[in-house]
Structures are given as C-alpha cells and as structure tokens.
Amino acid sequence: MAGVKQIELIHWAILSTSICAAILYVGIHFADSLCRSFGITFLLINLYTRFFEYFWDTAHKTIFFAILALSFWFIGTHAERLWQLGTKTETK
C-alpha cells in the first residue's frame, strides 16, 4: 500500500483552516455565540489533527505527549476561567 505524502493534502488543510477561521470571524463580528463556538471547536480539532499527522512518527513520544498535555492543560484552565466568569455573572 502506497503512503500519501502530507504535502499532497496541504490544500485540504488550508481549506478547512480557512473555513474555521471564517466561521469564527462571522461569530465574533455578528456576536453569534453558536458560530463562534463552532469556529473555535473545529479550529482546535483541526490543529490537533495536524499535530498528530505531522509529529506522530517523527517526534519523541515523551516530548509529543508533554506538548499535548500542556496544551490540554492551557485550554482547560482557560475554559474553566471563562466558565467561572459565566457562573458569577448569572448569580448576581
């Protein structure tokens, strides 16, 4: 089975990233929380997919998973902070 080189799929990566960024822009510009949430979610999924595609075979596994864990920690703490702000404003 012949492998597909990642450079052959770069146009799909650019297209999907552009669409996510456009939906994110529309969500921010028109204050649409649904579009903004979808844009952020699928942009993160896209970035994590690219991370696995490009670095799974070449990176040392300890470094690979350390970067992955740090990114999840950063996103989780930021999301928790936003969630806490949302619950504080609702209780006032």
Short mmCIF file of C-alpha atoms in Angstrom, two decimals:
data_model
loop_
_atom_site.label_atom_id
_atom_site.label_comp_id
_atom_site.label_asym_id
_atom_site.label_seq_id
_atom_site.Cartn_x
_atom_site.Cartn_y
_atom_site.Cartn_z
CA MET A 1 0.00 0.00 0.00
CA ALA A 2 1.49 3.31 -1.05
CA GLY A 3 1.52 6.07 1.52
CA VAL A 4 0.19 9.52 0.81
CA LYS A 5 2.61 12.37 1.45
CA GLN A 6 1.30 15.11 3.70
CA ILE A 7 2.23 17.79 1.19
CA GLU A 8 -0.33 16.31 -1.21
CA LEU A 9 -3.08 17.07 1.31
CA ILE A 10 -1.97 20.58 2.25
CA HIS A 11 -4.69 22.23 0.19
CA TRP A 12 -7.36 20.43 2.25
CA ALA A 13 -5.67 21.57 5.46
CA ILE A 14 -5.60 25.17 4.24
CA LEU A 15 -9.23 24.98 3.12
CA SER A 16 -10.51 23.56 6.40
CA THR A 17 -8.49 26.04 8.46
CA SER A 18 -9.78 28.92 6.32
CA ILE A 19 -13.39 27.82 6.76
CA CYS A 20 -12.97 27.51 10.53
CA ALA A 21 -11.36 30.95 10.69
CA ALA A 22 -14.14 32.44 8.54
CA ILE A 23 -16.86 30.97 10.75
CA LEU A 24 -15.01 32.21 13.82
CA TYR A 25 -14.80 35.70 12.28
CA VAL A 26 -18.53 35.68 11.47
CA GLY A 27 -19.30 34.60 15.03
CA ILE A 28 -17.19 37.37 16.52
CA HIS A 29 -18.30 40.04 14.05
CA PHE A 30 -22.04 39.39 14.44
CA ALA A 31 -21.89 38.38 18.13
CA ASP A 32 -23.21 34.91 17.29
CA SER A 33 -22.09 32.58 20.06
CA LEU A 34 -23.04 29.44 18.12
CA CYS A 35 -20.84 30.31 15.12
CA ARG A 36 -18.05 31.44 17.43
CA SER A 37 -18.19 28.19 19.40
CA PHE A 38 -18.24 26.04 16.29
CA GLY A 39 -15.35 28.01 14.79
CA ILE A 40 -13.20 27.62 17.88
CA THR A 41 -14.08 23.95 18.36
CA PHE A 42 -13.37 22.86 14.81
CA LEU A 43 -10.25 25.01 14.59
CA LEU A 44 -8.89 23.24 17.67
CA ILE A 45 -9.83 19.84 16.27
CA ASN A 46 -8.11 20.76 13.02
CA LEU A 47 -4.94 21.91 14.81
CA TYR A 48 -4.76 18.78 16.96
CA THR A 49 -5.29 16.60 13.90
CA ARG A 50 -2.42 18.35 12.11
CA PHE A 51 -0.26 17.93 15.23
CA PHE A 52 -0.83 14.18 15.17
CA GLU A 53 -0.32 13.94 11.40
CA TYR A 54 2.98 15.76 11.31
CA PHE A 55 4.64 14.80 14.59
CA TRP A 56 3.46 11.28 15.49
CA ASP A 57 6.15 9.44 13.53
CA THR A 58 9.00 11.93 13.91
CA ALA A 59 8.79 13.29 17.46
CA HIS A 60 9.99 11.51 20.57
CA LYS A 61 6.88 10.19 22.32
CA THR A 62 7.68 11.79 25.67
CA ILE A 63 8.02 15.23 24.11
CA PHE A 64 4.97 14.62 21.90
CA PHE A 65 2.71 13.78 24.84
CA ALA A 66 4.22 16.50 27.04
CA ILE A 67 3.30 19.14 24.44
CA LEU A 68 -0.15 17.58 24.11
CA ALA A 69 -0.66 17.58 27.90
CA LEU A 70 0.50 21.19 28.25
CA SER A 71 -1.85 22.33 25.51
CA PHE A 72 -4.80 20.50 27.11
CA TRP A 73 -3.89 22.00 30.48
CA PHE A 74 -3.73 25.51 29.00
CA ILE A 75 -7.05 25.16 27.17
CA GLY A 76 -8.68 23.57 30.23
CA THR A 77 -7.60 26.31 32.63
CA HIS A 78 -8.70 29.00 30.19
CA ALA A 79 -12.08 27.29 29.69
CA GLU A 80 -12.52 26.89 33.45
CA ARG A 81 -11.79 30.59 33.97
CA LEU A 82 -14.36 31.52 31.34
CA TRP A 83 -16.90 29.14 32.85
CA GLN A 84 -16.35 30.64 36.33
CA LEU A 85 -16.89 34.14 34.91
CA GLY A 86 -20.15 32.97 33.32
CA THR A 87 -21.48 31.49 36.55
CA LYS A 88 -20.55 34.59 38.58
CA THR A 89 -22.49 36.90 36.30
CA GLU A 90 -25.53 34.61 36.32
CA THR A 91 -25.79 34.55 40.11
CA LYS A 92 -25.69 38.36 40.50
#
